[in-house]
Short mmCIF file of N, CA and C in Angstrom, two decimals:
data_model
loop_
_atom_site.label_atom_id
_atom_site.label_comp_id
_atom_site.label_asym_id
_atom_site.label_seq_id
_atom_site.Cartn_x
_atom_site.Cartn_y
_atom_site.Cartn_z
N UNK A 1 0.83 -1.19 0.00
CA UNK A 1 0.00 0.00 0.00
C UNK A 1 0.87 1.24 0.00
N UNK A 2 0.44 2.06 -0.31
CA UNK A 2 0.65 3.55 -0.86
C UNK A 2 0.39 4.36 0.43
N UNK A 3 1.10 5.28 1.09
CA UNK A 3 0.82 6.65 1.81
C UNK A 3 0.41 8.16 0.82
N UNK A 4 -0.39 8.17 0.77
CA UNK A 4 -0.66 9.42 0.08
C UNK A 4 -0.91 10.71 0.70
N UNK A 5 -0.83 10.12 2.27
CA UNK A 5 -0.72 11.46 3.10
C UNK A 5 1.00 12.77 2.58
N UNK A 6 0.70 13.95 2.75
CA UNK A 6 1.67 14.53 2.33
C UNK A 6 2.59 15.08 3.94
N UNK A 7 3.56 15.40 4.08
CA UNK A 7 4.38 16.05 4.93
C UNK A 7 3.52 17.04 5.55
N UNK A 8 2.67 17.91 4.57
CA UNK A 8 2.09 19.57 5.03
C UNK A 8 0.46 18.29 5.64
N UNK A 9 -0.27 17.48 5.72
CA UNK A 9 -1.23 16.72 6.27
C UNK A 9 -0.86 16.23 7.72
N UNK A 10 0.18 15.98 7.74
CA UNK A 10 0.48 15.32 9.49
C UNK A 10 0.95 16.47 10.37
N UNK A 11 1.27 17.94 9.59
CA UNK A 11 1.49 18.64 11.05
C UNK A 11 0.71 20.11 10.64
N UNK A 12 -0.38 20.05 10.02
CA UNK A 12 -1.70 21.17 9.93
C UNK A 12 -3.13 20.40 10.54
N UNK A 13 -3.60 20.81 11.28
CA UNK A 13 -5.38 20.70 11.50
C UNK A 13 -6.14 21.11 10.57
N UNK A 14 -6.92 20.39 10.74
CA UNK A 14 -8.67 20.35 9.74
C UNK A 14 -8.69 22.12 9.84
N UNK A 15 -8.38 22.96 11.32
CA UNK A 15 -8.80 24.06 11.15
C UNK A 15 -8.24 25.40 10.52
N UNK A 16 -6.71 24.88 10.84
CA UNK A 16 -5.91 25.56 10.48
C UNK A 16 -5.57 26.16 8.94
N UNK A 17 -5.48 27.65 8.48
CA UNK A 17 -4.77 27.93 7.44
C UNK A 17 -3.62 28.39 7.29
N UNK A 18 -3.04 27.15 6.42
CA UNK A 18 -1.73 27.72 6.11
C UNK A 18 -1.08 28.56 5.20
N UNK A 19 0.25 28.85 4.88
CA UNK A 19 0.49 29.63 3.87
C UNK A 19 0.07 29.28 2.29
N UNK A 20 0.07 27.54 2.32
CA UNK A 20 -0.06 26.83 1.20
C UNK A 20 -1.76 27.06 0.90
N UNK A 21 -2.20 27.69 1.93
CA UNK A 21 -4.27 27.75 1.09
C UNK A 21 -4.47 28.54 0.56
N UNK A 22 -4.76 28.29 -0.81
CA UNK A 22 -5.28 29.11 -1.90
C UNK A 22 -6.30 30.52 -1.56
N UNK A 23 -7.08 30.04 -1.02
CA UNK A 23 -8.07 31.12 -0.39
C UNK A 23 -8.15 31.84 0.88
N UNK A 24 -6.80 32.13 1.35
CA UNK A 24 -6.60 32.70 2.41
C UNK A 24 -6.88 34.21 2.98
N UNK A 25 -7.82 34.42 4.33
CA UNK A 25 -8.62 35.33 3.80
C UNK A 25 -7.31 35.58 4.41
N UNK A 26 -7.13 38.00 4.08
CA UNK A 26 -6.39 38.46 4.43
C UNK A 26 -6.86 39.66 5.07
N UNK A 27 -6.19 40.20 6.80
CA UNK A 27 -7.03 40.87 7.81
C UNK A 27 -6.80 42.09 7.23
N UNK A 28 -5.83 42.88 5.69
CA UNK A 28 -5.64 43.74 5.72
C UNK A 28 -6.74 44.87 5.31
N UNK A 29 -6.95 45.92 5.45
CA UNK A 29 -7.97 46.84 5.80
C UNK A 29 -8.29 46.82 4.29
N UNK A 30 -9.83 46.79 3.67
CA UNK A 30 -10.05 46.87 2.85
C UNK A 30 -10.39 48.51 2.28
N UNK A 31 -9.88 48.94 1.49
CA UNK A 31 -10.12 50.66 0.83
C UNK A 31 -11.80 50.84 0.64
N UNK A 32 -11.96 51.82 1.60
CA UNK A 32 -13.81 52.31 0.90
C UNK A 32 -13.49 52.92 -0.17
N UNK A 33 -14.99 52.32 -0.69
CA UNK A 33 -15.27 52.85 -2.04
C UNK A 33 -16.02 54.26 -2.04
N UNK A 34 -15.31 55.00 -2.97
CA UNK A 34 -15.86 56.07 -3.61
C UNK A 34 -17.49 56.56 -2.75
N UNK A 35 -17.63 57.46 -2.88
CA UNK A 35 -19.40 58.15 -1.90
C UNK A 35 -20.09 58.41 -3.49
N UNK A 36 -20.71 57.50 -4.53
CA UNK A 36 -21.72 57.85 -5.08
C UNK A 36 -23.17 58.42 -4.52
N UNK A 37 -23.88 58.87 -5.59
CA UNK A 37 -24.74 59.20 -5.04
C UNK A 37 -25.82 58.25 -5.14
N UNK A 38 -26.81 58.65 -4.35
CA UNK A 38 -28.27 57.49 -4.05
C UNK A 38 -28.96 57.89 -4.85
N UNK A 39 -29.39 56.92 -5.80
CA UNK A 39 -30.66 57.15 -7.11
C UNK A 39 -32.00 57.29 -6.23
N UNK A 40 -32.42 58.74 -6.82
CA UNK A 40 -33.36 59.18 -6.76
C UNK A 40 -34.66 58.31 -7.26
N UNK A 41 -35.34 58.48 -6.64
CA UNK A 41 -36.69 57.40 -7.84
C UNK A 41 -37.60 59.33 -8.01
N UNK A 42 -38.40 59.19 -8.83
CA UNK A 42 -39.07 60.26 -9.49
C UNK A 42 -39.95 60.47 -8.36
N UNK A 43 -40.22 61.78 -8.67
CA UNK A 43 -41.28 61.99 -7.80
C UNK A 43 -43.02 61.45 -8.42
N UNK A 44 -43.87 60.71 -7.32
CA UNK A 44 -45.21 59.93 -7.69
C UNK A 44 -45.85 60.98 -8.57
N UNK A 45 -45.87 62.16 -8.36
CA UNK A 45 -46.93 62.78 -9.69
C UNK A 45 -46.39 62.42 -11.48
N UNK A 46 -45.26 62.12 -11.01
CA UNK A 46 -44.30 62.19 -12.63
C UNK A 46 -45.08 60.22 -13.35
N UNK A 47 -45.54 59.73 -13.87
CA UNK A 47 -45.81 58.77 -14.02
C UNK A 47 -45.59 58.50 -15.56
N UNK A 48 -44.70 57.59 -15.43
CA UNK A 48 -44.13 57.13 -16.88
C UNK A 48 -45.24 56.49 -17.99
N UNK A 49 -45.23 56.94 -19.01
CA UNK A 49 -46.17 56.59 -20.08
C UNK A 49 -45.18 55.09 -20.84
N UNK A 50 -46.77 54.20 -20.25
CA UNK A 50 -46.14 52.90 -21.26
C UNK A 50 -46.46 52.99 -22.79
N UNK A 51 -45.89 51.93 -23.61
CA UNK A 51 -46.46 52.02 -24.91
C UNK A 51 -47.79 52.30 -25.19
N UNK A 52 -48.70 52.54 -25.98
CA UNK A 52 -49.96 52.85 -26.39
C UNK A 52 -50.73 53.79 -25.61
N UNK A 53 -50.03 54.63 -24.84
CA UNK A 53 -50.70 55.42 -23.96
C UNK A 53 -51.22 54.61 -22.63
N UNK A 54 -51.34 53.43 -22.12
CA UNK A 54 -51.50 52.90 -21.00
C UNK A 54 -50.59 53.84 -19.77
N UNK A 55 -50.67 54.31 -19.12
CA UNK A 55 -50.26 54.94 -18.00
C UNK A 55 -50.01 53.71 -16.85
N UNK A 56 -48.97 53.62 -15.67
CA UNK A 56 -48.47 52.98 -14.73
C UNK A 56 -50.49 52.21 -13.85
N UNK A 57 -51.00 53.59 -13.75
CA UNK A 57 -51.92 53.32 -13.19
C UNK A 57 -53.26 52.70 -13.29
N UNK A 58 -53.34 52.59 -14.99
CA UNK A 58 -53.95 51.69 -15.81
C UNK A 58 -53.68 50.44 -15.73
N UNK A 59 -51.90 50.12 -15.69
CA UNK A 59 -51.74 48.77 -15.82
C UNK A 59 -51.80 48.41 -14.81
N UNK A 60 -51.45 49.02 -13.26
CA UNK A 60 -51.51 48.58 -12.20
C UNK A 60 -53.10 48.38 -11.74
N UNK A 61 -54.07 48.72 -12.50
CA UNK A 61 -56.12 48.47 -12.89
C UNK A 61 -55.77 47.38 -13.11
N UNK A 62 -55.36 47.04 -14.55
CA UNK A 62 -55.24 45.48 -14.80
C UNK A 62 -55.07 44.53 -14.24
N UNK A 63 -54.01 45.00 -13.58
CA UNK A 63 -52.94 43.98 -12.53
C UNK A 63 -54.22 43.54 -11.28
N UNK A 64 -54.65 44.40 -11.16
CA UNK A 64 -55.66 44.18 -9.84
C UNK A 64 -56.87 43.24 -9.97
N UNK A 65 -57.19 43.54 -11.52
CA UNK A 65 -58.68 43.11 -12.10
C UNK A 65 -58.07 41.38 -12.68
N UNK A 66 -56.50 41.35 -12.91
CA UNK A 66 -56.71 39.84 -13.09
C UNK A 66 -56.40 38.97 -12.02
N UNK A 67 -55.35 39.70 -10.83
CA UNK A 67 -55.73 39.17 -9.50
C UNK A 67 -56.93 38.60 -9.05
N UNK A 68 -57.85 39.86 -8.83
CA UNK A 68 -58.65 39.74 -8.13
C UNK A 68 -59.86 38.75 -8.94
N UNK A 69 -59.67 38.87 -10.04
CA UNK A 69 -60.65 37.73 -10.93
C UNK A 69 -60.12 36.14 -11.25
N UNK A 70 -58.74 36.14 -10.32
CA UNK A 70 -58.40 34.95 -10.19
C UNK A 70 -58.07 34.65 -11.75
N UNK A 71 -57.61 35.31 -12.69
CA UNK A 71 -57.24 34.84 -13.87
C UNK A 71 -55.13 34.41 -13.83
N UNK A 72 -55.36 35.57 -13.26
CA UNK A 72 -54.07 34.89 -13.01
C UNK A 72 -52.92 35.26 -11.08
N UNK A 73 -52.21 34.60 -10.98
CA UNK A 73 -52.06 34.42 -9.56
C UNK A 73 -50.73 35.48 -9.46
N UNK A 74 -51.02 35.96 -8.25
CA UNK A 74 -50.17 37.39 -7.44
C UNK A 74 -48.61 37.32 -8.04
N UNK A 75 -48.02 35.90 -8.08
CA UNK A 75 -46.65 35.43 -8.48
C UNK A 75 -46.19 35.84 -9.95
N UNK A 76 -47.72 35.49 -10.81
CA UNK A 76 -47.03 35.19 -12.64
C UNK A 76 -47.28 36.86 -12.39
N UNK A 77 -48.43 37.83 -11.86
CA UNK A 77 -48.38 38.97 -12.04
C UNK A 77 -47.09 39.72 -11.99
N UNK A 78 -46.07 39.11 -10.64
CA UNK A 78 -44.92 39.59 -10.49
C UNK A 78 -44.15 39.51 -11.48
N UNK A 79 -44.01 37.86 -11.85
CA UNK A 79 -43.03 37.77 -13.40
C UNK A 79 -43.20 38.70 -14.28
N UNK A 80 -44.96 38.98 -14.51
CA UNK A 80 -44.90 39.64 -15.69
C UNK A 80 -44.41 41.00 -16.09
N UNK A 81 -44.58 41.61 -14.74
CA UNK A 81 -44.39 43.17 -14.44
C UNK A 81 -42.49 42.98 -14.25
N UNK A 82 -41.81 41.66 -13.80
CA UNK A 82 -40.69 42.07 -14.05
C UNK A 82 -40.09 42.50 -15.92
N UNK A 83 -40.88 41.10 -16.28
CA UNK A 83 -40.10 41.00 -17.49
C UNK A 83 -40.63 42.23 -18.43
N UNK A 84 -41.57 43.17 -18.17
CA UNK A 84 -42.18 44.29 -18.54
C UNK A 84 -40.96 45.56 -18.51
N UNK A 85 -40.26 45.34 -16.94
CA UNK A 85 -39.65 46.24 -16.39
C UNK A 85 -38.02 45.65 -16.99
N UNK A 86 -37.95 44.62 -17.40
CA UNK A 86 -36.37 44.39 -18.28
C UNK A 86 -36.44 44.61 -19.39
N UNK A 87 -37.98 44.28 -20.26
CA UNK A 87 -37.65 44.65 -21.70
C UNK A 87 -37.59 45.80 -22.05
N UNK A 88 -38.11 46.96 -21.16
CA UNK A 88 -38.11 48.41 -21.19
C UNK A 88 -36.97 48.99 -20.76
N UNK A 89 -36.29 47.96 -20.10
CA UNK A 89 -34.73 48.63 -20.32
C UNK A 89 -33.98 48.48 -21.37
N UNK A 90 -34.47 47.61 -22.45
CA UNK A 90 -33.72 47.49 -23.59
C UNK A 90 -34.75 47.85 -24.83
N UNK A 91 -35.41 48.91 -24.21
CA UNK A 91 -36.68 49.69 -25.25
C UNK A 91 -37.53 49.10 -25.86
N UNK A 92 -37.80 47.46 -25.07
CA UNK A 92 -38.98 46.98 -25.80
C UNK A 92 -40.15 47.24 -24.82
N UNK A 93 -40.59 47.71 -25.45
CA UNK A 93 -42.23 48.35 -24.45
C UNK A 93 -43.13 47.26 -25.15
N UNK A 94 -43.79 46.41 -23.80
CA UNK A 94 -44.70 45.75 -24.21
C UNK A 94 -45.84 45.60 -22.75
N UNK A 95 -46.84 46.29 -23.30
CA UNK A 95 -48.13 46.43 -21.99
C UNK A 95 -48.11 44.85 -21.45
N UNK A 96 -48.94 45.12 -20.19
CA UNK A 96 -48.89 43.87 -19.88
C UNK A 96 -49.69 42.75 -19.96
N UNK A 97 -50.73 42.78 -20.71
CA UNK A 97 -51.47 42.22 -21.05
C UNK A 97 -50.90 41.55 -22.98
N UNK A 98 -50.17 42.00 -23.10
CA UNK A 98 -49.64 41.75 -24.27
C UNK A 98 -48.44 40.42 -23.79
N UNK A 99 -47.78 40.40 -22.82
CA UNK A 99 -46.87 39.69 -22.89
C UNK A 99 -47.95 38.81 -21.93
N UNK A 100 -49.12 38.53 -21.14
CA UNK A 100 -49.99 37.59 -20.70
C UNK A 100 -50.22 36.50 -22.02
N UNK A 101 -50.63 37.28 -22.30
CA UNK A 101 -51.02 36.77 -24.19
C UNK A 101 -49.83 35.65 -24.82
N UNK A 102 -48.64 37.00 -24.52
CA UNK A 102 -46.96 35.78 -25.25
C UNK A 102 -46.91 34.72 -24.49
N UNK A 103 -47.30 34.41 -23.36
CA UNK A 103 -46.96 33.75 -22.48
C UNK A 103 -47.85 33.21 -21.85
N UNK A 104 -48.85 32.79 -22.41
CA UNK A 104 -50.19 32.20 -22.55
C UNK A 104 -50.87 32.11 -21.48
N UNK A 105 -50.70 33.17 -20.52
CA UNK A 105 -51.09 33.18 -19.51
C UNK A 105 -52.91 33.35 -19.46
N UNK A 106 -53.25 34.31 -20.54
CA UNK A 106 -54.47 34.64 -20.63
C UNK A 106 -55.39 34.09 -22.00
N UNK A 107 -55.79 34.25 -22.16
CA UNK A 107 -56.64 34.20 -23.57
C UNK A 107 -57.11 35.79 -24.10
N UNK A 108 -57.26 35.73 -25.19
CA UNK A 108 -57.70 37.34 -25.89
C UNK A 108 -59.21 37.24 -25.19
N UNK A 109 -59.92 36.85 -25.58
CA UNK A 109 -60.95 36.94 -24.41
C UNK A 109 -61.11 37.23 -22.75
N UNK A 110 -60.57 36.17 -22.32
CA UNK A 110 -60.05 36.83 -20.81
C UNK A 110 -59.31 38.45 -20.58
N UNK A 111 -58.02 38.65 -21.46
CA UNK A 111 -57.85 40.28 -21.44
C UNK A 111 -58.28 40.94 -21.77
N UNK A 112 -59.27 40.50 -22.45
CA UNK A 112 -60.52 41.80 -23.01
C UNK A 112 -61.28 42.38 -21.93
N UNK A 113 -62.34 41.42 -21.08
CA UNK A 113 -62.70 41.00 -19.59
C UNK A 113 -62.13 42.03 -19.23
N UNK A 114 -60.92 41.67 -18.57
CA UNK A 114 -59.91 42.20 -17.68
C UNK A 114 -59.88 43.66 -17.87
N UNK A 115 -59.52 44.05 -19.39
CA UNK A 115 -59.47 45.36 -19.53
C UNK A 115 -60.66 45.98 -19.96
N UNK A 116 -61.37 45.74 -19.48
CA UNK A 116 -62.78 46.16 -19.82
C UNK A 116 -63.69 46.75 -18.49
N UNK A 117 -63.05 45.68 -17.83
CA UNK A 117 -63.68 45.59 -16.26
C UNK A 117 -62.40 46.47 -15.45
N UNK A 118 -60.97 46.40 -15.50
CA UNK A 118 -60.01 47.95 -15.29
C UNK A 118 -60.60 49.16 -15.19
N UNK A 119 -61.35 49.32 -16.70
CA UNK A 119 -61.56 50.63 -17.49
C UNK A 119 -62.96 51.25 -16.67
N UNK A 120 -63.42 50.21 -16.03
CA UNK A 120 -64.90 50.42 -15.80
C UNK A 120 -66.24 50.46 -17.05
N UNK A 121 -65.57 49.91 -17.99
CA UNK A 121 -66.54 49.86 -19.10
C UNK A 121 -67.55 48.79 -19.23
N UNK A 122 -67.28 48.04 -18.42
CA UNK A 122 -68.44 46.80 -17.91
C UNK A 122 -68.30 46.54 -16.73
N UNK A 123 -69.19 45.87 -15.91
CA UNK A 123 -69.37 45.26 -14.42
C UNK A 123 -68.43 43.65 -14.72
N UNK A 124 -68.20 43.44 -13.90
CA UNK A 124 -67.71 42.11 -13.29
C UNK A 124 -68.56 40.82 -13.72
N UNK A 125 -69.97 41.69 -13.13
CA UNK A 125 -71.48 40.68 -13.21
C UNK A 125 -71.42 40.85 -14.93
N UNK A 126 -71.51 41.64 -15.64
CA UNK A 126 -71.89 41.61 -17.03
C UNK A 126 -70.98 40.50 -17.46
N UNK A 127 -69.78 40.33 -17.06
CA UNK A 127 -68.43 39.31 -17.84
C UNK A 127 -68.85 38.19 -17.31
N UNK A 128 -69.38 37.91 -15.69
CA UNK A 128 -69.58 36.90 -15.59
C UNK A 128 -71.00 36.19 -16.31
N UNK A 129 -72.33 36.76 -16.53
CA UNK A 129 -73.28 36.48 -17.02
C UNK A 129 -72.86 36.25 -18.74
N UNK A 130 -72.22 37.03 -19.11
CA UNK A 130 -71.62 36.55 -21.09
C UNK A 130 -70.86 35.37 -21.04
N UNK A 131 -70.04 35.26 -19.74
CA UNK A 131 -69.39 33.71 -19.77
C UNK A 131 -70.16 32.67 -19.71
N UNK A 132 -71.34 32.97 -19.06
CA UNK A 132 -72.37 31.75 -18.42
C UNK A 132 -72.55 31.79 -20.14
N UNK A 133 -73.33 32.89 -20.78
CA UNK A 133 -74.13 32.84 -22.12
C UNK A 133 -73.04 32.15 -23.57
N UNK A 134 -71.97 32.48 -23.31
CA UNK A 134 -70.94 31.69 -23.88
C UNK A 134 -70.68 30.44 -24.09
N UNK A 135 -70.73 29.88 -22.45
CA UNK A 135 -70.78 28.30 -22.17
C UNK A 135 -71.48 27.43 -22.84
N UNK A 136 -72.98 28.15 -22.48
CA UNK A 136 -73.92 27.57 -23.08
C UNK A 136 -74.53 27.45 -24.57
N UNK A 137 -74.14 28.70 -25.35
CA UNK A 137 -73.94 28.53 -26.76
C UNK A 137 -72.64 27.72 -27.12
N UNK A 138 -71.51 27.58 -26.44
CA UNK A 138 -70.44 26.44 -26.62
C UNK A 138 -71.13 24.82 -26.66
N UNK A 139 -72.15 25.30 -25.72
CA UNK A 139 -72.43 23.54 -25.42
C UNK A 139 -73.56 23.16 -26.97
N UNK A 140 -74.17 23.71 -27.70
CA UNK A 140 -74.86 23.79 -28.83
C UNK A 140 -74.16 24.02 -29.61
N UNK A 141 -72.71 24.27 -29.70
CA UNK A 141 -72.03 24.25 -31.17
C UNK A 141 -71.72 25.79 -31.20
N UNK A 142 -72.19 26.71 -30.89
CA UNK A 142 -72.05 28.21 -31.65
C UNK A 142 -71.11 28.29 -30.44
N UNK A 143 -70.17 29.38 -31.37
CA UNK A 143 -69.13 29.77 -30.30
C UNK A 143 -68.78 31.53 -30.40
N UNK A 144 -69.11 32.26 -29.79
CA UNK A 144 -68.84 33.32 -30.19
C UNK A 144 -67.35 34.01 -29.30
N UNK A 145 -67.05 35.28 -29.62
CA UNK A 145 -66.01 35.54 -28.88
C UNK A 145 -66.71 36.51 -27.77
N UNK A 146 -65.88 37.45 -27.23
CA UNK A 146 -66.43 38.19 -26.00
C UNK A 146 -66.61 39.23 -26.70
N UNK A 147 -65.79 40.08 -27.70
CA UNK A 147 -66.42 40.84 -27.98
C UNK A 147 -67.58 40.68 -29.11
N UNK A 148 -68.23 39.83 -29.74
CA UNK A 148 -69.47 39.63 -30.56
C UNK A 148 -70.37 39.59 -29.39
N UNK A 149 -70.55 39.04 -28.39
CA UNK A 149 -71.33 39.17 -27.37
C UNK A 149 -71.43 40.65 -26.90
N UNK A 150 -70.51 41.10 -26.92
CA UNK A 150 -70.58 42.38 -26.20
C UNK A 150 -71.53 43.17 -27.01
N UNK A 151 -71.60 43.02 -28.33
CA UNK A 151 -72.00 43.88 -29.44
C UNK A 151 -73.46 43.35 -29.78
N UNK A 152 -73.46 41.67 -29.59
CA UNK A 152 -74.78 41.51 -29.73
C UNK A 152 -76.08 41.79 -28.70
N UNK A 153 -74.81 41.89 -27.26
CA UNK A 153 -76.35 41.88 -26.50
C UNK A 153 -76.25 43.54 -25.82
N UNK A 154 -75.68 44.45 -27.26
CA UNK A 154 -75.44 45.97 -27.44
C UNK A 154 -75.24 46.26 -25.71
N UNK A 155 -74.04 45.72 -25.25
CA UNK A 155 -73.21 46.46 -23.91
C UNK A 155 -72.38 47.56 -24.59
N UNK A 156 -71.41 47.30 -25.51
CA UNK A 156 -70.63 48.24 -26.26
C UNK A 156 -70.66 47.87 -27.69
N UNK A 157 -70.70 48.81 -28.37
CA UNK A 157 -70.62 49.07 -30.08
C UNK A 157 -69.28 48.71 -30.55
N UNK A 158 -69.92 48.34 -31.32
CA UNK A 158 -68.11 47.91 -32.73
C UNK A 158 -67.19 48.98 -32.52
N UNK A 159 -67.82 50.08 -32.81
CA UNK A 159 -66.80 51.66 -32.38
C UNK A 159 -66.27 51.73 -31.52
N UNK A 160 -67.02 51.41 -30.24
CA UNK A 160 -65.77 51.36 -28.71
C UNK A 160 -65.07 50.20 -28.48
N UNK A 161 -65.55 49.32 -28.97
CA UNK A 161 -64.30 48.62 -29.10
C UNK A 161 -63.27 48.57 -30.11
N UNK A 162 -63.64 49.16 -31.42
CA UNK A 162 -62.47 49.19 -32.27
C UNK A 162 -61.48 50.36 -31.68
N UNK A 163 -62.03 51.93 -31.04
CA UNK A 163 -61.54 52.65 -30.64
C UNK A 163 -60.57 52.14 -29.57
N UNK A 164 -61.27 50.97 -28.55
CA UNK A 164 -60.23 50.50 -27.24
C UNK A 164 -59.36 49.82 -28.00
N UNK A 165 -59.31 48.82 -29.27
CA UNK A 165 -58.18 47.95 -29.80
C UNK A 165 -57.42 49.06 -30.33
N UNK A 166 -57.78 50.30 -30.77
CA UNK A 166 -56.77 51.11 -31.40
C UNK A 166 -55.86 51.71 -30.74
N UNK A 167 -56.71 51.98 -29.46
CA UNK A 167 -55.77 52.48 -28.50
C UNK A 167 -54.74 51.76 -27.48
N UNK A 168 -55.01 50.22 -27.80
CA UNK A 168 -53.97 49.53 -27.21
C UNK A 168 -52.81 48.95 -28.04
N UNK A 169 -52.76 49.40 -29.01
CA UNK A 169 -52.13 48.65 -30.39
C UNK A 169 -51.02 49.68 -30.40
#
C-alpha cells in the first residue's frame, strides 16, 4: 500500500490555514469605495407613459382586475411586471397584457374581460353572465367571442371597441 498522506497533512489541522491555502482570507484593511450618489426614484406625480398610452396606473387596474378575478395568480403577475420592467430597459415596451397573451397566460378573451372591467366599461357581473351565455352557446355548437357578445347583446358598439383595440395597439 501507498501513503498518500503529504508532509504539510500530518502537522496542519482540519482548522488551520496555512500559507499553502489558496483562499486565504487576508485581515488587511479593505479601501472604501468612492461616496456615489443614491438614485433618486421620481417623484409619484411624474408617471411614466407605457407604450400605447397605458399609464403605470392603468396597468396597475389590470394587474388588480386579473388578480382579483383569479385569472391569473399574485406570483405570474410579479413575473410579468418584471419582465415588462427588463424589456423596457432594452426599449422593448410591451403592456402587460400583451406579454400575458406571449406567455399564454391569458386568452384574448379573458384580457378583453380584464381590460374592460379595469376601465370600468363593464361590471364584473356583465363578464360573468356573457361567460355563463358563452358556455352555453359552446355547449350547442355556436361559439362566439367576447367581444361579438358584447356587441350583440349591445353592452358596447363595434366603435368602442375598435376605438379601445386602437388604443392599445
Amino acid at each position: 500500500t501507498y501513503d498518500t498522506r503529504t508532509p504539510h497533512d500530518e502537522t496542519s489541522s482540519a482548522g488551520d490555514l496555512t500559507e499553502n491555502a489558496p483562499f486565504e482570507r487576508s485581515t488587511a484593511p479593505v479601501p472604501a469605495a468612492a461616496p456615489t450618489a443614491a438614485p433618486t426614484a421620481p417623484p409619484s406625480t411624474q408617471l411614466p407613459v407605457v407604450s400605447g398610452g397605458l399609464t403605470r396606473p392603468e396597468e396597475r387596474a389590470l394587474g388588480a382586475v386579473l388578480v382579483e378575478g383569479a385569472l391569473i395568480s399574485p406570483r405570474k403577475l410579479e413575473v410579468l411586471q418584471g419582465i415588462q420592467r427588463m424589456l423596457t430597459t432594452v426599449e422593448m415596451d410591451f403592456k402587460l397584457g400583451e406579454l400575458a397573451l406571449l406567455f399564454k397566460f391569458l386568452s384574448p378573451d379573458q384580457l378583453l374581460a380584464a381590460l374592460l372591467v379595469s376601465r370600468r366599461l363593464v361590471s364584473p357581473q356583465q363578464i360573468a353572465a356573457l361567460g355563463r351565455i358563452k358556455q352555453e352557446l359552446g355547449g350547442s355548437g355556436i361559439n362566439y367571442d367576447l367581444e361579438t357578445l358584447l356587441v350583440m347583446f349591445h353592452i358596447l358598439s363595434r366603435d368602442e371597441l375598435s376605438r379601445l383595440r386602437d388604443e392599445l395597439a
